[in-house]
Coordinates of C-alpha atoms and ligand atoms in Angstrom, one line a residue:
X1 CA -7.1 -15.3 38.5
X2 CA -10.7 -14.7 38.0
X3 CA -12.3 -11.5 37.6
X4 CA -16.2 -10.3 37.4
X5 CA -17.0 -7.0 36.4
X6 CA -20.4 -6.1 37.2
X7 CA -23.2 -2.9 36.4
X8 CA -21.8 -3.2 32.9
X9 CA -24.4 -1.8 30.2
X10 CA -22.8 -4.4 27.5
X11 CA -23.7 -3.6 23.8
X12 CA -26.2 -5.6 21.9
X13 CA -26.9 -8.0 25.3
X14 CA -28.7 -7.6 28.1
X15 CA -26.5 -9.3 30.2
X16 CA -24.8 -6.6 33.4
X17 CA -21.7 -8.8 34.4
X18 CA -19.2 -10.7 32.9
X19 CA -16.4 -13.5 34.1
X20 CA -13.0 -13.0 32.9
X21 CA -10.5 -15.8 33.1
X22 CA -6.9 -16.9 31.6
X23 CA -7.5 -13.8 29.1
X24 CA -11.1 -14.9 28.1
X25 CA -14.5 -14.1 28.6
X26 CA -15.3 -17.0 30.6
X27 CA -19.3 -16.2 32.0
X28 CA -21.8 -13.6 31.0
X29 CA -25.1 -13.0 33.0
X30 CA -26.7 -11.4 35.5
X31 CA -24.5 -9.6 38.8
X32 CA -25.2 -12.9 41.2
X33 CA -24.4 -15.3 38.8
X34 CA -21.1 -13.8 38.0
X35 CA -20.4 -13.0 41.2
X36 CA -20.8 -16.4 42.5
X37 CA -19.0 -18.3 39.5
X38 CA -16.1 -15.1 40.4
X39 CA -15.6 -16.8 44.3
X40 CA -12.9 -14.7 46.1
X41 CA -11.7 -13.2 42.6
X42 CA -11.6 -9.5 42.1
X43 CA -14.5 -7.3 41.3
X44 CA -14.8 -4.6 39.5
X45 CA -17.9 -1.8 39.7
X46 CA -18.1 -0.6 36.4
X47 CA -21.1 2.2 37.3
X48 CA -23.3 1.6 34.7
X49 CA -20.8 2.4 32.3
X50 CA -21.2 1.3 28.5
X51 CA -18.8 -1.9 27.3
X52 CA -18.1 -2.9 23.7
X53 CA -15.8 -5.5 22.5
X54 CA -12.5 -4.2 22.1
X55 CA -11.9 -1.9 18.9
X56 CA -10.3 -3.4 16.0
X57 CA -8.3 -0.5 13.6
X58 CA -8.8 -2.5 10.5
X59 CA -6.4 -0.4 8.7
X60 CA -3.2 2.0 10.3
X61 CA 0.7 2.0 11.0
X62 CA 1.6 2.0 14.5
X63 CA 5.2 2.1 14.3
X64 CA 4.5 5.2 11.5
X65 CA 2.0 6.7 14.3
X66 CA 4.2 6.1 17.1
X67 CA 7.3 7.4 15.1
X68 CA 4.8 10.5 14.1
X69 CA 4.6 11.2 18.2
X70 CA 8.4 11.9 18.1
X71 CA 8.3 14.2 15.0
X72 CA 7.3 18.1 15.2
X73 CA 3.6 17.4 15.5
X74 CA 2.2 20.0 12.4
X75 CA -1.5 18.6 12.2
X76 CA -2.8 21.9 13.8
X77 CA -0.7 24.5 11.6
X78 CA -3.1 26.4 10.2
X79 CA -0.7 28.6 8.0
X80 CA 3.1 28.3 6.5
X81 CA 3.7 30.8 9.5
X82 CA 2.8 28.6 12.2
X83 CA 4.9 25.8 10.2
X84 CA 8.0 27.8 10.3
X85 CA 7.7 28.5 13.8
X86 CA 7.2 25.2 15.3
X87 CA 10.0 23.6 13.1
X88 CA 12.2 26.8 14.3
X89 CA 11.3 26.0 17.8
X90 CA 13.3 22.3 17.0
X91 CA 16.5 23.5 15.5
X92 CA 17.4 24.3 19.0
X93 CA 17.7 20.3 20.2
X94 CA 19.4 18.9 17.0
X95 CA 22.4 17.2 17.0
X96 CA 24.9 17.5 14.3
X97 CA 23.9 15.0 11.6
X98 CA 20.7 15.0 12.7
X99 CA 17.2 16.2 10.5
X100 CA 13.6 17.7 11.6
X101 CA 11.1 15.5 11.0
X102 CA 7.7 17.1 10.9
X103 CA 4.2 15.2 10.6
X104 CA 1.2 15.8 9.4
X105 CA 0.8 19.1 7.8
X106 CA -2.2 19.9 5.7
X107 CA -2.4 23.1 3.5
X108 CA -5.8 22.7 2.1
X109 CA -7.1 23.3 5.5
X110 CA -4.4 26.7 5.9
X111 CA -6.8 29.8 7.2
X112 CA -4.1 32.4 7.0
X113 CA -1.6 33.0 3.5
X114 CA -0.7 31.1 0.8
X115 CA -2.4 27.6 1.3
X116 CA 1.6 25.7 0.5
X117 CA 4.3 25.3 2.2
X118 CA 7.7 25.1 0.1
X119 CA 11.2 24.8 0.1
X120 CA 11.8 28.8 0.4
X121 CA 9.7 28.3 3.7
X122 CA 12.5 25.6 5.1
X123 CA 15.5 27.4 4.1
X124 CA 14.4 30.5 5.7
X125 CA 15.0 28.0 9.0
X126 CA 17.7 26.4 7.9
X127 CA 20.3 25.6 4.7
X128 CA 22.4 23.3 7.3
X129 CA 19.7 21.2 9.3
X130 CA 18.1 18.4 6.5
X131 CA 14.5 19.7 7.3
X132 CA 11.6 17.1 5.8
X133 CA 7.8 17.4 6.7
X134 CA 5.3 14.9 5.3
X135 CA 1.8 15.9 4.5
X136 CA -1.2 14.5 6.5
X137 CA -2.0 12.1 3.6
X138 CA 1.9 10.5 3.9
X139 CA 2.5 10.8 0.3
X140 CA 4.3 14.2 -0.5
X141 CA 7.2 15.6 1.4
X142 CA 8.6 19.0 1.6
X143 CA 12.1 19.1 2.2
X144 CA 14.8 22.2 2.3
X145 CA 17.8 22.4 0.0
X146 CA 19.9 20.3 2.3
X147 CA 18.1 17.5 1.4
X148 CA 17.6 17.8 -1.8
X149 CA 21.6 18.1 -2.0
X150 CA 22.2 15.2 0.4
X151 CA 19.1 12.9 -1.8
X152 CA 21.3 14.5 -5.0
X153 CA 17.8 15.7 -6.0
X154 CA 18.2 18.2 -8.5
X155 CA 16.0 20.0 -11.6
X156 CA 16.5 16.9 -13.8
X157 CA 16.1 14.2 -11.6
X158 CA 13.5 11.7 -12.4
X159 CA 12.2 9.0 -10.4
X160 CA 9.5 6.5 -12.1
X161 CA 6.2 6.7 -10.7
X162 CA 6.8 9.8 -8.4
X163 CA 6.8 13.8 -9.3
X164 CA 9.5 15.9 -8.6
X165 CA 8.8 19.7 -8.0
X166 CA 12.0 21.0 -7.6
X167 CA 11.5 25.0 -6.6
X168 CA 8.8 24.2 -4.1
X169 CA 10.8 21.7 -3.1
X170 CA 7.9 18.6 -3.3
X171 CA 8.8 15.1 -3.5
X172 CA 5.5 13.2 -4.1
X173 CA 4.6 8.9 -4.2
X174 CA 8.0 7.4 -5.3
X175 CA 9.9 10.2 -5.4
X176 CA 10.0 10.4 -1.2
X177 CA 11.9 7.2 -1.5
X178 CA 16.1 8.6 -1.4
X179 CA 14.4 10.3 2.0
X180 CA 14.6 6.8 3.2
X181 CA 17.6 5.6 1.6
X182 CA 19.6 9.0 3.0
X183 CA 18.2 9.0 5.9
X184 CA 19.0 5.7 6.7
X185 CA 16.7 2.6 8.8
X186 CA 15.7 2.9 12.4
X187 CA 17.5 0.5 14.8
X188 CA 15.8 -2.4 16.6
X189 CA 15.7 -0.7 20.0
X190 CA 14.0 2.9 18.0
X191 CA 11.5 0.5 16.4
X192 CA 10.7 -0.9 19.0
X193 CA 10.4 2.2 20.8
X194 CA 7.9 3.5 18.2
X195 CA 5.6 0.7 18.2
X196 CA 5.4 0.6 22.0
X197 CA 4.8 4.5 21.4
X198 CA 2.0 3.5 19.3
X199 CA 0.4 1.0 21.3
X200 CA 0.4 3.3 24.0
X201 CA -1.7 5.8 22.1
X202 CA -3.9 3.4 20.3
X203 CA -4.9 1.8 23.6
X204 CA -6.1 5.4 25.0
X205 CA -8.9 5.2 22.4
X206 CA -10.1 1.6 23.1
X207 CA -8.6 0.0 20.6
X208 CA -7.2 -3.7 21.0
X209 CA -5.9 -4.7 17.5
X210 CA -4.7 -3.0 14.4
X211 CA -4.3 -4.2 10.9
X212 CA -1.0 -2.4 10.6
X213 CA 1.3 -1.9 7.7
X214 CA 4.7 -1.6 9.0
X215 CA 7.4 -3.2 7.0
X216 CA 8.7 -0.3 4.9
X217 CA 8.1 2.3 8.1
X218 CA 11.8 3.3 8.5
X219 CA 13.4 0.5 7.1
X220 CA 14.2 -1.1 4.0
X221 CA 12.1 -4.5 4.2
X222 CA 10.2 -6.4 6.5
X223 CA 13.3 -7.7 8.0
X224 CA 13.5 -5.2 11.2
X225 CA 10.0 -4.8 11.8
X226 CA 9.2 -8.2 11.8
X227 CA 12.0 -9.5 14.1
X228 CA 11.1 -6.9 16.6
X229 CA 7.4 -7.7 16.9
X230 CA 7.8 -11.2 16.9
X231 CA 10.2 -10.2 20.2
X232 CA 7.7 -8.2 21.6
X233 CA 4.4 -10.4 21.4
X234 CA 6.8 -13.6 22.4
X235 CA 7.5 -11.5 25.7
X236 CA 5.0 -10.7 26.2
X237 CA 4.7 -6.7 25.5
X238 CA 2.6 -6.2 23.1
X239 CA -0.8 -4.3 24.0
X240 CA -2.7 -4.2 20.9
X241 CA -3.1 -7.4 19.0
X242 CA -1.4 -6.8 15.6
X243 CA -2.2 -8.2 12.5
X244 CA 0.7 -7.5 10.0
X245 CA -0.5 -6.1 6.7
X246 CA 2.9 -6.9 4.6
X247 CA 4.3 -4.4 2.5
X248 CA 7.2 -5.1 -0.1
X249 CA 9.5 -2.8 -2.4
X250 CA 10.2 -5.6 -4.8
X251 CA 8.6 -8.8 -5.6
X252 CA 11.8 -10.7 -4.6
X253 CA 11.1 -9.4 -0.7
X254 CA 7.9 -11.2 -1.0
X255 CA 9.5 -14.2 -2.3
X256 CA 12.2 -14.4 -0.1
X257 CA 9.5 -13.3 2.9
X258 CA 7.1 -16.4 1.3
X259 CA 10.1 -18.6 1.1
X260 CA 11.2 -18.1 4.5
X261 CA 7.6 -19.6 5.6
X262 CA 5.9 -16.6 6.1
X263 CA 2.1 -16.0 5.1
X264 CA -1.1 -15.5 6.0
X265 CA -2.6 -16.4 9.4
X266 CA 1.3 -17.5 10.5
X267 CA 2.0 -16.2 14.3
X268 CA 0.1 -16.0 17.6
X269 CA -3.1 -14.3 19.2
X270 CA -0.9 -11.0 19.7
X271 CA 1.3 -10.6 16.1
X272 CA 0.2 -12.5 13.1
X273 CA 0.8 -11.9 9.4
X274 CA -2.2 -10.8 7.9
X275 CA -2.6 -10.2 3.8
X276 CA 0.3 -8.9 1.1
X277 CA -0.4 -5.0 1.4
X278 CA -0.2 -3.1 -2.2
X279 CA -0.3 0.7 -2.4
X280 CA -2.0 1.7 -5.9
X281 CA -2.0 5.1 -6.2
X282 CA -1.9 8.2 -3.5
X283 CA -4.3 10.8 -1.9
X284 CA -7.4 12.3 -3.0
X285 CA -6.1 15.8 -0.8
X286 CA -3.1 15.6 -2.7
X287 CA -4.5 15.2 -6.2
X288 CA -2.1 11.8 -6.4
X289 CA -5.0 9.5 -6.3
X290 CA -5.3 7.9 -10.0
X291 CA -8.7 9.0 -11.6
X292 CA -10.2 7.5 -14.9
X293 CA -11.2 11.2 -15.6
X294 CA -9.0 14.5 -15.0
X295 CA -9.3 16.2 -11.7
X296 CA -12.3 18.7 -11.9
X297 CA -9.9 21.7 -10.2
X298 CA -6.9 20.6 -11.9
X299 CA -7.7 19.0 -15.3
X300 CA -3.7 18.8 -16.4
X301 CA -3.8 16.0 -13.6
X302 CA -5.4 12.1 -13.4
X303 CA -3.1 11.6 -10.4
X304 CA -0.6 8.9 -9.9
X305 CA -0.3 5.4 -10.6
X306 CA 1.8 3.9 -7.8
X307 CA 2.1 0.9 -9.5
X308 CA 2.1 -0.8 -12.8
X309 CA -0.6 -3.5 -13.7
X310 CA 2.4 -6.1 -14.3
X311 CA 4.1 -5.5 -11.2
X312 CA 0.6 -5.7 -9.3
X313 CA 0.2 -9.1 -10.9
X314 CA 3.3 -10.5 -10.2
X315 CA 3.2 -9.7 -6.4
X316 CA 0.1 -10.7 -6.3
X317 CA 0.4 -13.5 -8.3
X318 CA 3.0 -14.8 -6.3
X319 CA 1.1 -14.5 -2.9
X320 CA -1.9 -16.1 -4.5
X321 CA 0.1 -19.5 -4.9
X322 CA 0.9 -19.3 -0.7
X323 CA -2.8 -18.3 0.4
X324 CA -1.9 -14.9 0.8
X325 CA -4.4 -12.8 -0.4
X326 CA -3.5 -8.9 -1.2
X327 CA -5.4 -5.7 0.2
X328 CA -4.8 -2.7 -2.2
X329 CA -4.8 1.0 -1.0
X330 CA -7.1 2.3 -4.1
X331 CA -8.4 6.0 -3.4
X332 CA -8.9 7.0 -7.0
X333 CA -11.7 5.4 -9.4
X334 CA -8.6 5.0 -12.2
X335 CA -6.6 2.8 -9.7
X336 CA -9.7 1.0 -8.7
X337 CA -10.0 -0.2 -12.5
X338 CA -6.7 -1.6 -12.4
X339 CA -7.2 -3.4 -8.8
X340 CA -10.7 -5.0 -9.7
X341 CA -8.9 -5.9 -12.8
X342 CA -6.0 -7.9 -11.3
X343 CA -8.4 -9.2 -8.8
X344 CA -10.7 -11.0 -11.3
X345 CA -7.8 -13.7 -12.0
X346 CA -7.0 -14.3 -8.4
X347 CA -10.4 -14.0 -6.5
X348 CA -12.4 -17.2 -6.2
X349 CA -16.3 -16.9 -5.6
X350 CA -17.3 -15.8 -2.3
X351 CA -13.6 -14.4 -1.7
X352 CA -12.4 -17.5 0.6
X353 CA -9.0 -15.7 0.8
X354 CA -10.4 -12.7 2.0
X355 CA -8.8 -9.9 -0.6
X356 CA -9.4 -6.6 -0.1
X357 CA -9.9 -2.8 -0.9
X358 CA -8.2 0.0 1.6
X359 CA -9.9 3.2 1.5
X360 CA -12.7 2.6 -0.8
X361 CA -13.3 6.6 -1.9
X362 CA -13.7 7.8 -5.3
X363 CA -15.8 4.6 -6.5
X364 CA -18.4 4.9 -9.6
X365 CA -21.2 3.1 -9.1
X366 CA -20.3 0.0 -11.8
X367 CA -17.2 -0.1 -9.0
X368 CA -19.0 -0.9 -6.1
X369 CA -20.9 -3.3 -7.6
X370 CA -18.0 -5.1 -8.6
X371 CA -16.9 -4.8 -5.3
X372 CA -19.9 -6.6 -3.7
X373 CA -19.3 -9.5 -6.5
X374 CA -16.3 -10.6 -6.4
X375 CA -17.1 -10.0 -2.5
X376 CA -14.3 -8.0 -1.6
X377 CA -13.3 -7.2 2.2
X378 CA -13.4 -3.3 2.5
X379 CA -11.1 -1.4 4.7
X380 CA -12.6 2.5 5.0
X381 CA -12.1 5.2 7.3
X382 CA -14.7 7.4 8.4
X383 CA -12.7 9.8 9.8
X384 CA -11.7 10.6 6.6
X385 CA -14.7 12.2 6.2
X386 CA -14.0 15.4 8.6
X387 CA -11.0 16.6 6.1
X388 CA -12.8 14.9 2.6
X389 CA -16.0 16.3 2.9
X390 CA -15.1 19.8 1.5
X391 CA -12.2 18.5 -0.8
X392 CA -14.4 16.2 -2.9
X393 CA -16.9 18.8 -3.9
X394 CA -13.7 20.2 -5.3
X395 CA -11.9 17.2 -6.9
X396 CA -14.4 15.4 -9.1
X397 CA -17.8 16.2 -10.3
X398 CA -21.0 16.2 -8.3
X399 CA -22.6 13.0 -9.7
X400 CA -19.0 11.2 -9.0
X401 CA -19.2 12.9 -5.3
X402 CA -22.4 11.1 -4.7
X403 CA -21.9 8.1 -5.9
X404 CA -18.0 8.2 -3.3
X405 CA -17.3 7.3 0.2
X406 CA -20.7 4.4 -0.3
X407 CA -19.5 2.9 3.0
X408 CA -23.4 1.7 4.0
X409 CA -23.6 0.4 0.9
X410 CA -20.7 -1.3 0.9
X411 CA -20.9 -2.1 5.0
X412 CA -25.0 -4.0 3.8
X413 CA -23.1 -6.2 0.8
X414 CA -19.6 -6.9 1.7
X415 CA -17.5 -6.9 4.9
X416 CA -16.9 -3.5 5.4
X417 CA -14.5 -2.7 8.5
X418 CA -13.4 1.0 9.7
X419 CA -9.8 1.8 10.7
X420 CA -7.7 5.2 11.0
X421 CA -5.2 4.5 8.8
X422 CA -3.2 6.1 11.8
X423 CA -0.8 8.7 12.0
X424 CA -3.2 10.2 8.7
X425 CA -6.1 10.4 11.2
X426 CA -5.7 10.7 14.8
X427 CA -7.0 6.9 16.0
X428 CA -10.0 8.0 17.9
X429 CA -12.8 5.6 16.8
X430 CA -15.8 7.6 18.8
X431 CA -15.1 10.6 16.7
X432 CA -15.3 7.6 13.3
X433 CA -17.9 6.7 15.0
X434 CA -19.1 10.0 14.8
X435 CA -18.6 10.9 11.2
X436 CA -20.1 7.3 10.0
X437 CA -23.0 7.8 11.6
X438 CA -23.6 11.6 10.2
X439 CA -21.1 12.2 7.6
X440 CA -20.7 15.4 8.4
X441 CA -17.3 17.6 8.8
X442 CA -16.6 19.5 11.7
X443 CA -14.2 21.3 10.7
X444 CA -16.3 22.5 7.3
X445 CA -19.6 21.8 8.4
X446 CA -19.5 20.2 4.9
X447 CA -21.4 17.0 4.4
X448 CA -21.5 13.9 1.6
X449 CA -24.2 12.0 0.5
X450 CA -26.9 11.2 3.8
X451 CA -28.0 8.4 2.6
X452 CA -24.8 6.2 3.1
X453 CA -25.0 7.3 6.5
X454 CA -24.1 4.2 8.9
X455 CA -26.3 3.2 12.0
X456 CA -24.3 3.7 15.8
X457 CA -24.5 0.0 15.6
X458 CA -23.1 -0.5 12.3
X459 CA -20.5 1.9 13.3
X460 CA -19.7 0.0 16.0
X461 CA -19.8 -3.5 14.5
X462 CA -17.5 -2.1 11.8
X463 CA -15.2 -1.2 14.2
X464 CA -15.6 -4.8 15.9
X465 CA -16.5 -7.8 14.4
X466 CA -16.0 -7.0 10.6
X467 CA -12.5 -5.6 11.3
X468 CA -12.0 -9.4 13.1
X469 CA -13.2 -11.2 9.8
X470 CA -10.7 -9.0 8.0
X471 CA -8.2 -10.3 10.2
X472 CA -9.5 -14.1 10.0
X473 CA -10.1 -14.2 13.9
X474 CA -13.7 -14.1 13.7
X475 CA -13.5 -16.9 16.4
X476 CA -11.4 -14.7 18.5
X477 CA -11.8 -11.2 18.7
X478 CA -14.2 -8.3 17.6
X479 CA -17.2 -10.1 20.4
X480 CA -18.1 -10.1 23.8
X481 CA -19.1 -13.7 24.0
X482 CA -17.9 -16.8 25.9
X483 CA -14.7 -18.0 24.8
X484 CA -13.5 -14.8 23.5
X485 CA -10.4 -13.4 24.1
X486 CA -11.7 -11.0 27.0
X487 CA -10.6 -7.6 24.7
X488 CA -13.1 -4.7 26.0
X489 CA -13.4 -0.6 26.0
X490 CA -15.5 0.6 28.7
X491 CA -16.9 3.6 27.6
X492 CA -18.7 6.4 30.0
X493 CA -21.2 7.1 27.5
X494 CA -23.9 4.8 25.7
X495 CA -23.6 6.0 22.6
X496 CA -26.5 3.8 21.0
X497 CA -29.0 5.9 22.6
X498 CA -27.2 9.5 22.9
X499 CA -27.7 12.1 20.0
X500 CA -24.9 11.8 17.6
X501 CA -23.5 15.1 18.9
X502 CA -22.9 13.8 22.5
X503 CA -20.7 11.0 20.6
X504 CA -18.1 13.4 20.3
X505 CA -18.3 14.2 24.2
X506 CA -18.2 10.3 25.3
X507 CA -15.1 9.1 26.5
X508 CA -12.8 5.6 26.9
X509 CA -12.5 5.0 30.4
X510 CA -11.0 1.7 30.1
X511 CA -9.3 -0.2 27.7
X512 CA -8.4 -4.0 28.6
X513 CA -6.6 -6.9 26.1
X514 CA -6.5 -10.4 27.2
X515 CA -8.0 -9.5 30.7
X516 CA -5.1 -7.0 31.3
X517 CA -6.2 -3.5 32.1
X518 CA -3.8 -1.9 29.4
X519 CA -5.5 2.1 30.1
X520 CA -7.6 3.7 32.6
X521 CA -8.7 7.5 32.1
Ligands
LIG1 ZN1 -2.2 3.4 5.1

């Protein structure tokens, strides 16, 4: 079935129409052309509107983001208050057995009282309900007494390479991980009803494929997950193209994962494994993020290393020998040292394998330099930048905060691709687009250093084709271009030419994968 949609204003080409055939872009050119090559096929008036390729999330969770939809929703809380309230307004539906989830809370942004929440707040709800919330940053939980009893949690407890703080009632990195074990896996049919929750919501903001790191989202290896997208893209049900970014507890999940066949670039156009995913340290917000120096508002704290320099080589190590390079979430400069320092035995000039860096934040400027050498593919996320604009001022010293966040530096020198790292960010790329582009906060008004500002077209081209070379599916996805797979977001706005403030107004109209309309506003 062919389709021509026509009165299209299509980024970076002058062309107004384009042919859309068996899921590819199969003609783009001017309205007769198209509509002749289109014969009785379907035609679509698309009024002007703006069209971009489809966006690419290089870096996010959408089984974690669509399991965050079914959780008490906290992002908004802007005290403990409003906290206890809506996690009050829950205890009403729970079954025995059951636990409140909440998602997303963040206390450095709390307007009203103390700025934490703690376990004193929970078990003024409830001693009987297991109540756990998760901060924004997903690495520090708050839980009630409850779970602290049923996790056997108590003031002596120690976990290795997590912090424990019992009377508040914080479990922070390694310590969340008896909530997982207690809590128990999802089932096939709930994980698959979180990533088609997910895909749902990703697709609203004109995104087409994720780099998404699933594997230990409610489950204890990659087992579940991976059976249950492979189901999905063979029938055909997937809506975002998904590139797995594999995360293991052990070493001996990788090997049994890399044994079993599995590695880079294996699968199809709608699920494919993408690179070993490592998690170095935690978040800046939190002060969990490992830092060669002590925190400037805390200097009893370097944060947390989330893993050890042996175990990193190993697991890296071990992909290496299969082709599967590693991407490691490094926030802090200190775990940054230990990443470029495992990478320099692995990575081969020019990067073939296509390692890379998620987050890119705290970064001296030796740091990005090295990143540029050894080449490496960088996974940031400008919407960071709304909540991290005030909190760095606080966290490191000023020369350090300049020298952070050098995403146009590191967008002119490396492959540089944006994500949401979704549910930490809400997914919505025009508002990344937004904050790239001006690097300001809207929620602050803070701002960080001007001159790493991206262009609107960078912007867009890191949330395009650089998130496609990330992916290895450069010859795919992240273009409008003949031969493509015919991924687009029509948008009613052209946001090359609009003040950056209007970028916040512009909306998806029209999201479509494979030449399947998967959302219409
Ligand atoms: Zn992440």
């Amino acid at each position: 079935m062919k389709k021509a949609y026509i009165n299209a204003k299509i980024w970076r080409s002058g062309a107004e129409a384009f042919l859309v055939e068996d899921g590819r872009f199969a003609l783009i050119g001017d309205k007769d052309t198209i509509l002749e090559a289109a014969g009785d096929g379907e035609v679509i008036d698309l009024n002007g509107a703006f069209v971009t390729p489809g966006f690419v999330d290089s870096h996010m969770h959408l089984a974690y983001l669509g399991y965050y939809l079914t959780t008490v929703q906290l992002a908004d809380c802007m005290s403990a208050e409003e906290i206890v309230e809506a996690v009050k307004a829950r205890t009403a539906d729970v079954l025995p057995g059951q636990w409140i989830e909440g998602m997303g809370y963040n206390e450095s942004a709390f307007t009203k009282g103390p700025k934490e929440i703690t376990k004193a707040d929970l078990d003024a709800v409830s001693t009987e309900i297991p109540i756990v919330l998760t901060r924004h940053c997903g690495h520090i939980s708050c839980v009630n007494s409850k779970v602290l009893e049923l996790c056997g949690i108590d003031e002596t407890t120690y976990i290795e390479g997590g912090e424990i703080d019992f009377r508040r009632g914080l479990l922070k990195e390694n310590a969340r991980k008896p909530l997982t074990d207690v809590m128990g896996s999802a089932s096939a049919a709930e994980y698959e009803q979180y990533i088609l929750a997910g895909q749902k919501a990703v697709n609203a903001f004109g995104i087409t494929a994720s780099g998404s790191d699933d594997f230990l989202i409610r489950s204890e290896n990659y087992k579940l997950p991976l059976d249950v997208f492979s189901k999905l893209a063979y029938q055909g049900r997937l809506s975002v193209r998904v590139n797995e970014q594999c995360e293991f507890r052990t070493p001996e999940d990788l090997a049994e994962f890399l044994d079993e066949g599995y590695t880079t670039g294996v699968g199809n156009e709608y699920f494919s494994i993408g690179p070993l995913k490592i998690i170095a340290d935690g978040s800046l917000g939190g002060r969990t993020a490992k830092m060669s120096e002590p925190y400037a508002d805390d200097p009893s704290t370097t944060g947390t290393m989330a893993v050890d320099e042996d175990k990193m080589d190993i697991m890296v190590g071990l992909a290496n020998r299969y082709n599967m390079p590693a991407i490691t979430h490094a926030i802090g400069d200190g775990a940054l040292d230990q990443v470029l320092k495992v990478y320099r035995k692995y990575v081969l000039p020019g990067n073939p394998l296509r390692y890379g860096i998620v987050h890119c934040q705290i970064m001296r400027k030796d740091q990005t330099q090295e990143v540029i050498d050894q080449q490496l593919c960088c996974y940031f996320q400008s919407l960071f930048l709304d909540s991290d604009a005030s909190i760095l001022k606080e966290r490191v010293k000023p020369e350090l905060a300049e020298t952070s966040y050098p995403f146009r530096t590191l967008f002119e020198h490396t492959n540089a691709s944006n994500g949401s790292d979704a549910p930490v960010e809400i997914p919505d790329v025009l508002k990344g687009i937004y904050h790239a582009v001006t690097r300001k906060s809207i929620m602050t008004d803070d701002e960080m250093n001007q001159a790493e500002c991206l262009t609107v077209d960078q912007a867009l081209e890191s949330y395009t084709e650089k998130g496609a070379v990330a992916f290895g599916m450069e010859d795919e996805i992240g273009k409008i271009a003949e031969g493509y797979l015919a991924d687009f977001a029509v948008i009613d706005t052209d946001i090359t030419v609009c003040p950056a403030e209007d970028i916040l107004k512009a909306r998806v109209i029209r999201t479509v994968v494979g030449g399947e309309e998967v959302y219409s506003a």
